[in-house]
Short mmCIF file of C-alpha atoms and ligand atoms in Angstrom, two decimals:
data_model
loop_
_atom_site.label_atom_id
_atom_site.label_comp_id
_atom_site.label_asym_id
_atom_site.label_seq_id
_atom_site.Cartn_x
_atom_site.Cartn_y
_atom_site.Cartn_z
CA MET A 1 10.75 7.25 23.21
CA ALA A 2 8.37 7.72 20.33
CA LYS A 3 6.14 4.78 19.56
CA ILE A 4 6.91 2.67 16.52
CA ALA A 5 4.69 2.81 13.41
CA LEU A 6 5.45 0.20 10.78
CA THR A 7 3.86 -0.56 7.46
CA GLY A 8 4.61 -2.68 4.40
CA ILE A 9 4.06 -1.76 0.78
CA LYS A 10 3.53 -4.58 -1.66
CA PRO A 11 5.21 -3.86 -5.03
CA THR A 12 2.60 -5.44 -7.24
CA GLY A 13 1.99 -2.73 -9.83
CA ASN A 14 2.46 0.90 -10.70
CA PRO A 15 1.25 3.28 -8.01
CA HIS A 16 -1.83 5.37 -8.83
CA ILE A 17 -3.58 8.49 -7.56
CA GLY A 18 -5.67 6.36 -5.15
CA ASN A 19 -2.50 4.97 -3.55
CA LEU A 20 -1.08 8.46 -3.17
CA LEU A 21 -4.13 10.03 -1.56
CA GLY A 22 -5.38 6.93 0.26
CA ALA A 23 -2.15 5.43 1.56
CA ILE A 24 1.08 7.32 0.90
CA LYS A 25 0.08 10.81 2.07
CA PRO A 26 -1.68 9.54 5.23
CA ALA A 27 1.33 7.32 6.06
CA LEU A 28 3.70 10.26 5.70
CA LYS A 29 1.49 12.26 8.05
CA ILE A 30 1.68 9.46 10.63
CA ALA A 31 5.47 9.41 10.31
CA GLU A 32 5.57 12.92 11.75
CA LYS A 33 4.40 11.60 15.13
CA TYR A 34 5.97 8.15 15.35
CA HIS A 35 9.30 6.48 14.87
CA ALA A 36 8.35 5.19 11.43
CA LEU A 37 9.58 2.07 9.68
CA TYR A 38 8.20 1.66 6.16
CA PHE A 39 9.31 -1.19 3.96
CA ILE A 40 8.82 -2.74 0.55
CA ALA A 41 7.25 -6.16 1.02
CA ASP A 42 9.03 -7.71 -1.95
CA TYR A 43 8.77 -11.32 -0.76
CA HIS A 44 5.04 -10.86 -0.26
CA ALA A 45 4.81 -9.76 -3.88
CA LEU A 46 6.50 -12.98 -4.97
CA THR A 47 3.34 -14.86 -4.02
CA SER A 48 1.74 -13.35 -7.12
CA VAL A 49 4.41 -11.68 -9.30
CA LYS A 50 6.43 -14.35 -11.07
CA ASP A 51 7.94 -12.16 -13.78
CA LYS A 52 11.54 -11.28 -12.94
CA GLN A 53 11.66 -7.97 -14.80
CA ALA A 54 8.27 -6.86 -13.57
CA LEU A 55 9.11 -7.54 -9.94
CA HIS A 56 12.43 -5.78 -10.21
CA GLN A 57 10.90 -2.69 -11.82
CA GLN A 58 7.99 -2.56 -9.41
CA ILE A 59 10.29 -2.62 -6.40
CA TYR A 60 12.14 0.42 -7.72
CA GLY A 61 8.90 2.03 -8.85
CA VAL A 62 7.43 1.83 -5.37
CA ALA A 63 10.63 3.04 -3.70
CA ALA A 64 10.94 6.00 -6.09
CA THR A 65 7.23 6.83 -5.68
CA TRP A 66 7.36 7.05 -1.89
CA ILE A 67 10.49 9.18 -1.97
CA ALA A 68 9.04 11.38 -4.72
CA ALA A 69 5.87 11.79 -2.65
CA GLY A 70 7.86 13.13 0.28
CA LEU A 71 9.27 10.24 2.30
CA ASP A 72 12.51 11.46 3.85
CA PRO A 73 14.87 8.48 4.36
CA GLU A 74 16.65 10.43 7.08
CA LYS A 75 13.44 10.53 9.11
CA VAL A 76 11.71 7.30 8.11
CA VAL A 77 13.54 3.98 8.19
CA PHE A 78 12.88 2.80 4.64
CA TYR A 79 14.02 -0.68 3.63
CA ARG A 80 13.31 -3.83 1.68
CA GLN A 81 11.84 -6.79 3.50
CA SER A 82 14.23 -9.17 1.69
CA ASP A 83 17.23 -7.36 3.20
CA ILE A 84 16.21 -8.41 6.71
CA PRO A 85 17.02 -12.13 7.09
CA GLU A 86 15.77 -12.06 10.69
CA VAL A 87 12.20 -11.63 9.45
CA PHE A 88 12.27 -14.96 7.63
CA GLU A 89 13.65 -16.84 10.61
CA LEU A 90 10.98 -15.32 12.81
CA SER A 91 8.38 -16.26 10.23
CA TRP A 92 9.29 -19.94 10.68
CA ILE A 93 9.25 -19.63 14.46
CA LEU A 94 5.81 -18.01 14.36
CA SER A 95 4.50 -20.67 12.00
CA CYS A 96 5.07 -23.15 14.81
CA PHE A 97 2.65 -21.12 16.91
CA THR A 98 0.00 -20.69 14.25
CA PRO A 99 -2.87 -23.17 14.11
CA LYS A 100 -3.48 -24.25 10.54
CA GLY A 101 -7.17 -23.48 11.04
CA LEU A 102 -6.35 -19.80 11.48
CA LEU A 103 -4.86 -19.64 8.01
CA ASN A 104 -7.76 -21.63 6.54
CA ARG A 105 -9.94 -18.71 7.59
CA ALA A 106 -7.83 -15.98 5.98
CA HIS A 107 -10.04 -13.91 3.64
CA SER A 108 -7.73 -14.06 0.68
CA TYR A 109 -7.17 -17.83 0.91
CA LYS A 110 -10.88 -18.45 1.51
CA ALA A 111 -11.78 -16.38 -1.54
CA ALA A 112 -9.47 -18.50 -3.69
CA VAL A 113 -11.00 -21.72 -2.31
CA ASP A 114 -14.58 -20.47 -2.78
CA ASN A 115 -13.78 -19.50 -6.32
CA ASN A 116 -12.35 -22.96 -7.04
CA LEU A 117 -15.35 -24.70 -5.50
CA GLN A 118 -17.72 -22.59 -7.53
CA ASN A 119 -15.95 -23.67 -10.68
CA GLN A 120 -15.92 -27.29 -9.51
CA ASN A 121 -12.16 -27.38 -9.21
CA ASP A 122 -9.95 -28.80 -6.51
CA PRO A 123 -10.30 -26.34 -3.57
CA ASP A 124 -6.57 -25.58 -3.49
CA MET A 125 -6.02 -25.24 -7.22
CA GLY A 126 -3.63 -22.37 -7.98
CA VAL A 127 -2.91 -21.66 -4.30
CA ASN A 128 0.79 -21.67 -3.49
CA MET A 129 2.11 -22.05 0.05
CA GLY A 130 3.40 -18.47 -0.06
CA HIS A 131 -0.18 -17.29 -0.55
CA TYR A 132 -1.33 -19.57 2.26
CA ASN A 133 1.42 -18.53 4.68
CA TYR A 134 1.19 -14.85 3.76
CA PRO A 135 -0.32 -13.80 7.12
CA ILE A 136 2.56 -15.43 9.05
CA LEU A 137 5.22 -13.55 7.10
CA MET A 138 3.24 -10.39 7.68
CA ALA A 139 3.11 -11.12 11.43
CA ALA A 140 6.90 -11.55 11.37
CA ASP A 141 7.31 -8.22 9.54
CA ILE A 142 5.39 -6.52 12.29
CA LEU A 143 6.57 -8.38 15.41
CA MET A 144 10.26 -8.25 14.43
CA PHE A 145 10.35 -4.50 15.13
CA ASN A 146 8.30 -4.06 18.32
CA SER A 147 5.69 -2.21 16.26
CA ASN A 148 3.08 -0.37 18.29
CA VAL A 149 0.87 0.75 15.44
CA VAL A 150 0.45 -0.49 11.91
CA PRO A 151 -1.19 1.94 9.47
CA VAL A 152 -3.12 -0.13 6.93
CA GLY A 153 -6.22 -0.07 4.79
CA GLN A 154 -9.46 -1.70 5.94
CA ASP A 155 -8.64 -4.80 3.86
CA GLN A 156 -5.70 -5.62 6.14
CA ARG A 157 -7.68 -5.68 9.39
CA GLN A 158 -7.85 -9.47 9.54
CA HIS A 159 -4.09 -9.78 9.04
CA LEU A 160 -3.54 -7.51 12.02
CA GLU A 161 -5.90 -9.55 14.15
CA MET A 162 -4.01 -12.69 13.20
CA THR A 163 -0.71 -11.03 14.08
CA ARG A 164 -2.05 -10.14 17.50
CA ASP A 165 -3.33 -13.69 18.07
CA ILE A 166 -0.02 -15.24 17.07
CA ALA A 167 1.90 -12.87 19.34
CA HIS A 168 -0.43 -13.70 22.25
CA TRP A 169 0.08 -17.44 21.82
CA PHE A 170 3.83 -16.98 21.76
CA ASN A 171 3.83 -14.69 24.79
CA GLN A 172 1.56 -17.04 26.72
CA ASN A 173 3.83 -20.00 26.18
CA TYR A 174 7.02 -18.21 27.28
CA LYS A 175 6.95 -14.67 28.55
CA LYS A 176 5.75 -11.36 27.22
CA ILE A 177 8.50 -10.44 24.81
CA LEU A 178 6.49 -9.67 21.69
CA VAL A 179 4.81 -6.28 21.54
CA ILE A 180 1.13 -6.58 20.64
CA PRO A 181 0.48 -4.14 17.76
CA GLU A 182 -2.63 -2.09 17.03
CA ALA A 183 -4.01 -1.59 13.55
CA LEU A 184 -4.21 2.07 12.65
CA ILE A 185 -7.06 2.22 10.19
CA GLN A 186 -7.95 5.71 9.19
CA ASP A 187 -11.66 5.93 8.69
CA ASN A 188 -11.46 9.50 7.46
CA VAL A 189 -9.42 8.54 4.39
CA LYS A 190 -11.69 8.72 1.38
CA THR A 191 -11.91 5.99 -1.22
CA ILE A 192 -10.76 7.55 -4.45
CA PRO A 193 -12.93 6.64 -7.45
CA GLY A 194 -11.36 5.41 -10.67
CA ILE A 195 -12.17 6.49 -14.21
CA ASP A 196 -15.25 4.22 -14.27
CA GLY A 197 -16.58 5.35 -10.88
CA ARG A 198 -15.71 2.17 -8.99
CA LYS A 199 -12.92 2.28 -6.36
CA MET A 200 -9.69 3.10 -8.15
CA SER A 201 -7.80 -0.17 -8.22
CA LYS A 202 -5.27 -2.02 -10.30
CA SER A 203 -7.60 -4.99 -10.28
CA TYR A 204 -10.29 -2.97 -12.08
CA HIS A 205 -7.83 -1.40 -14.54
CA ASN A 206 -9.49 1.95 -13.87
CA GLU A 207 -6.61 3.83 -12.32
CA ILE A 208 -5.18 7.24 -13.04
CA PRO A 209 -1.45 6.54 -12.94
CA LEU A 210 0.70 8.73 -10.74
CA TYR A 211 4.11 9.78 -12.04
CA VAL A 212 3.74 9.16 -15.77
CA PRO A 213 4.48 11.60 -18.62
CA SER A 214 1.83 14.31 -19.16
CA LYS A 215 0.68 12.78 -22.41
CA GLN A 216 -0.11 9.46 -20.77
CA LEU A 217 -1.84 11.21 -17.87
CA LYS A 218 -3.98 13.24 -20.26
CA LYS A 219 -5.03 10.15 -22.15
CA LYS A 220 -6.31 8.55 -18.92
CA VAL A 221 -8.12 11.68 -17.74
CA MET A 222 -9.85 11.93 -21.11
CA GLN A 223 -11.09 8.35 -20.58
CA ILE A 224 -13.05 9.23 -17.43
CA VAL A 225 -16.53 7.88 -17.97
CA THR A 226 -19.46 10.32 -17.96
CA ASP A 227 -23.02 10.24 -19.23
CA SER A 228 -23.61 11.59 -22.72
CA LYS A 229 -25.15 14.98 -21.92
CA GLU A 230 -24.26 17.70 -24.38
CA VAL A 231 -22.49 20.94 -23.54
CA HIS A 232 -25.63 23.09 -23.16
CA GLU A 233 -27.53 20.58 -21.01
CA PRO A 234 -27.69 20.87 -17.19
CA LYS A 235 -25.79 18.08 -15.45
CA ASP A 236 -25.93 16.31 -12.10
CA PRO A 237 -22.89 17.15 -9.95
CA GLU A 238 -23.93 14.66 -7.23
CA ASN A 239 -23.76 11.68 -9.54
CA CYS A 240 -20.80 12.48 -11.71
CA ASN A 241 -17.56 10.64 -11.41
CA LEU A 242 -15.67 13.34 -13.29
CA PHE A 243 -16.85 15.97 -10.83
CA SER A 244 -15.96 13.72 -7.84
CA ILE A 245 -12.39 13.42 -9.08
CA TYR A 246 -12.26 17.12 -9.95
CA LYS A 247 -13.20 17.96 -6.35
CA LEU A 248 -10.09 16.18 -5.11
CA PHE A 249 -7.81 18.60 -6.91
CA ALA A 250 -9.60 21.91 -7.41
CA GLU A 251 -9.76 24.86 -5.03
CA GLU A 252 -12.98 25.45 -3.10
CA LYS A 253 -13.91 28.44 -5.27
CA GLU A 254 -13.38 26.55 -8.52
CA ILE A 255 -15.48 23.71 -7.15
CA GLN A 256 -18.36 26.06 -6.37
CA THR A 257 -18.23 27.69 -9.80
CA THR A 258 -18.13 24.32 -11.54
CA HIS A 259 -20.98 23.05 -9.38
CA GLN A 260 -23.12 25.96 -10.53
CA GLN A 261 -22.12 25.44 -14.17
CA TYR A 262 -23.23 21.82 -13.86
CA LEU A 263 -26.67 22.94 -12.70
CA ASP A 264 -26.94 25.70 -15.30
CA GLY A 265 -25.59 23.83 -18.33
CA GLY A 266 -23.00 25.23 -20.70
CA LEU A 267 -19.96 23.37 -19.42
CA GLY A 268 -18.91 20.39 -21.52
CA TYR A 269 -17.36 17.28 -20.02
CA GLY A 270 -14.43 17.59 -22.43
CA GLN A 271 -13.67 21.07 -21.18
CA LEU A 272 -13.77 19.95 -17.55
CA LYS A 273 -11.54 16.98 -18.32
CA GLN A 274 -8.98 19.35 -19.81
CA ALA A 275 -9.13 21.51 -16.66
CA LEU A 276 -8.82 18.42 -14.45
CA PHE A 277 -5.88 17.15 -16.46
CA GLU A 278 -4.09 20.46 -15.94
CA LEU A 279 -4.77 20.39 -12.21
CA ILE A 280 -3.46 16.84 -11.77
CA ASP A 281 -0.51 17.52 -14.05
CA THR A 282 0.53 20.49 -11.90
CA PHE A 283 -0.15 18.57 -8.70
CA VAL A 284 2.14 15.68 -9.63
CA ASN A 285 4.76 17.65 -11.53
CA GLU A 286 7.30 18.16 -8.77
CA GLY A 287 7.01 14.57 -7.57
CA ARG A 288 7.27 13.31 -11.14
CA GLU A 289 10.59 15.04 -11.61
CA ARG A 290 11.94 13.44 -8.45
CA TYR A 291 10.49 10.09 -9.49
CA ASP A 292 12.16 10.24 -12.91
CA TYR A 293 15.44 11.22 -11.30
CA TYR A 294 15.44 8.21 -8.97
CA MET A 295 14.28 5.81 -11.65
CA ASN A 296 17.29 6.96 -13.68
CA HIS A 297 19.56 6.52 -10.66
CA THR A 298 18.40 3.25 -9.15
CA GLU A 299 21.80 2.89 -7.49
CA LEU A 300 20.70 5.72 -5.18
CA LEU A 301 17.56 3.79 -4.32
CA ASP A 302 19.68 0.72 -3.52
CA GLN A 303 21.84 2.81 -1.26
CA ILE A 304 18.89 4.37 0.58
CA LEU A 305 17.22 1.00 1.08
CA LEU A 306 20.40 -0.68 2.30
CA GLU A 307 21.03 2.08 4.79
CA GLY A 308 17.44 1.68 5.95
CA ALA A 309 17.93 -2.07 6.33
CA SER A 310 20.98 -1.58 8.44
CA LYS A 311 19.04 0.77 10.77
CA ALA A 312 16.13 -1.67 10.92
CA ARG A 313 18.39 -4.60 11.77
CA LYS A 314 19.55 -2.73 14.86
CA ILE A 315 16.10 -3.54 16.23
CA ALA A 316 15.68 -6.97 14.63
CA THR A 317 19.01 -8.57 15.50
CA PRO A 318 18.87 -8.22 19.30
CA LEU A 319 15.18 -9.07 19.39
CA LEU A 320 15.71 -12.25 17.37
CA LYS A 321 18.51 -13.23 19.73
CA THR A 322 16.18 -12.83 22.70
CA ILE A 323 13.53 -14.87 20.92
CA ARG A 324 16.02 -17.66 20.10
CA GLN A 325 17.09 -17.75 23.73
CA THR A 326 13.49 -17.71 24.90
CA ILE A 327 12.52 -20.74 22.83
CA GLY A 328 15.69 -22.68 23.68
CA ILE A 329 17.46 -22.62 20.32
CA GLU A 330 20.25 -20.46 21.69
CA LYS A 331 21.78 -20.37 25.17
P1 ADP B 401 -4.98 -1.71 -5.68
O1 ADP B 401 -6.42 -1.88 -5.26
O2 ADP B 401 -4.83 -0.79 -6.82
O3 ADP B 401 -4.28 -3.07 -5.91
P2 ADP B 401 -3.41 -1.69 -3.33
O4 ADP B 401 -4.19 -2.81 -2.72
O5 ADP B 401 -2.03 -1.95 -3.81
O6 ADP B 401 -4.25 -1.02 -4.48
O7 ADP B 401 -3.39 -0.49 -2.28
C1 ADP B 401 -2.29 -0.04 -1.57
C2 ADP B 401 -2.77 0.99 -0.58
O8 ADP B 401 -3.43 2.08 -1.25
C3 ADP B 401 -3.76 0.44 0.44
O9 ADP B 401 -3.45 0.98 1.70
C4 ADP B 401 -5.10 0.96 -0.01
O10 ADP B 401 -5.95 1.20 1.07
C5 ADP B 401 -4.74 2.27 -0.72
N1 ADP B 401 -5.67 2.48 -1.83
C6 ADP B 401 -5.72 1.77 -2.98
N2 ADP B 401 -6.70 2.22 -3.80
C7 ADP B 401 -7.30 3.23 -3.14
C8 ADP B 401 -8.39 4.10 -3.46
N3 ADP B 401 -9.05 3.99 -4.59
N4 ADP B 401 -8.74 5.03 -2.55
C9 ADP B 401 -8.07 5.14 -1.38
N5 ADP B 401 -7.04 4.36 -1.03
C10 ADP B 401 -6.64 3.42 -1.88
N1 LIG B 402 -0.27 -7.18 3.19
C1 LIG B 402 -0.03 -5.78 3.01
C2 LIG B 402 -0.81 -5.32 1.75
O1 LIG B 402 -1.20 -6.12 0.94
C3 LIG B 402 1.43 -5.48 2.81
C4 LIG B 402 2.23 -5.82 4.03
C5 LIG B 402 3.14 -6.82 4.14
C6 LIG B 402 2.17 -5.18 5.30
N2 LIG B 402 3.67 -6.86 5.39
C7 LIG B 402 3.11 -5.86 6.13
C8 LIG B 402 1.43 -4.11 5.79
C9 LIG B 402 3.29 -5.48 7.45
C10 LIG B 402 1.63 -3.73 7.13
C11 LIG B 402 2.55 -4.42 7.95
O2 LIG B 402 -1.01 -4.13 1.57
#
């Protein structure tokens, strides 16, 4: 049987070009080789998103984006975390095997504490227990499905280590029933720069949004920051954010020509932005149509996700039963 690859997608904002190239496309590639389970981590998002409408929209937005980008729900088990009650029961069980000190050391929690201390506030100000317990729920997400590999970004490495530790402690106390997962961190995936040259990220507000109308896309591309060299002046292709983004979308030949034009002078940034806009617009066009279709038919998304949940529960239900029997809750 194919090994299981599982990953969670937190619906905390509108997906951008960096998410597509850095996470979605690579995950879809992985799904060709594994039995893939991909889910929307909606209860993880609740730790930070407290606006009902926003959360609701973002869940659909993420689901529609992944399907628009090529996820085939017939091939990938695609579901919502909140539709799998077993995960939340396992989360409690695992919390009884998790030393509090482990969570005190979680990067995200520690960053919040450090920030509070720096501002001379109570160390736990603004930290809710969902934020604190986040790594345990994530361990439950992973361990509930016998996951062998978990494709994630570098920032999730610690969470995977914690998951492995928790699983070991459980297995040591009883018997080896939890599969120990491996993080699948792809080092060859490039970090996509945003319009200001820093890593494209919602937290920097520098993203090029993915499936938005052409007009909105154009506006963002035109905002890419460059130096103020005039059209006739030679420019530096090695240190130009616009050129870096252009290289992601243009053909090799176009890249070479543009590179030369940079060195020679004569190509204006405005002109290149227009060309880049057209390239991205064409690149996303087909996906955008699918995205719009699903966002206008969210009942189809509900159906897909519910079918996915029912497939996923075929793994979770028997495993949770075994776990309950193993710990002595059930006969
Ligand atoms: P953001 O930083 O915008 O909040 P997320 O943390 O939601 O992005 O990222 C979701 C996934 O997309 C992660 O796997 C992350 O590695 C990937 N990703 C996000 N931004 C980029 C980027 N600029 N380049 C490459 N991958 C990215
Ligand atoms: N914490 C992950 C993130 O912020 C999302 C996530 C939740 C996840 N549960 C998971 C990822 C399980 C992989 C496996 O991106």
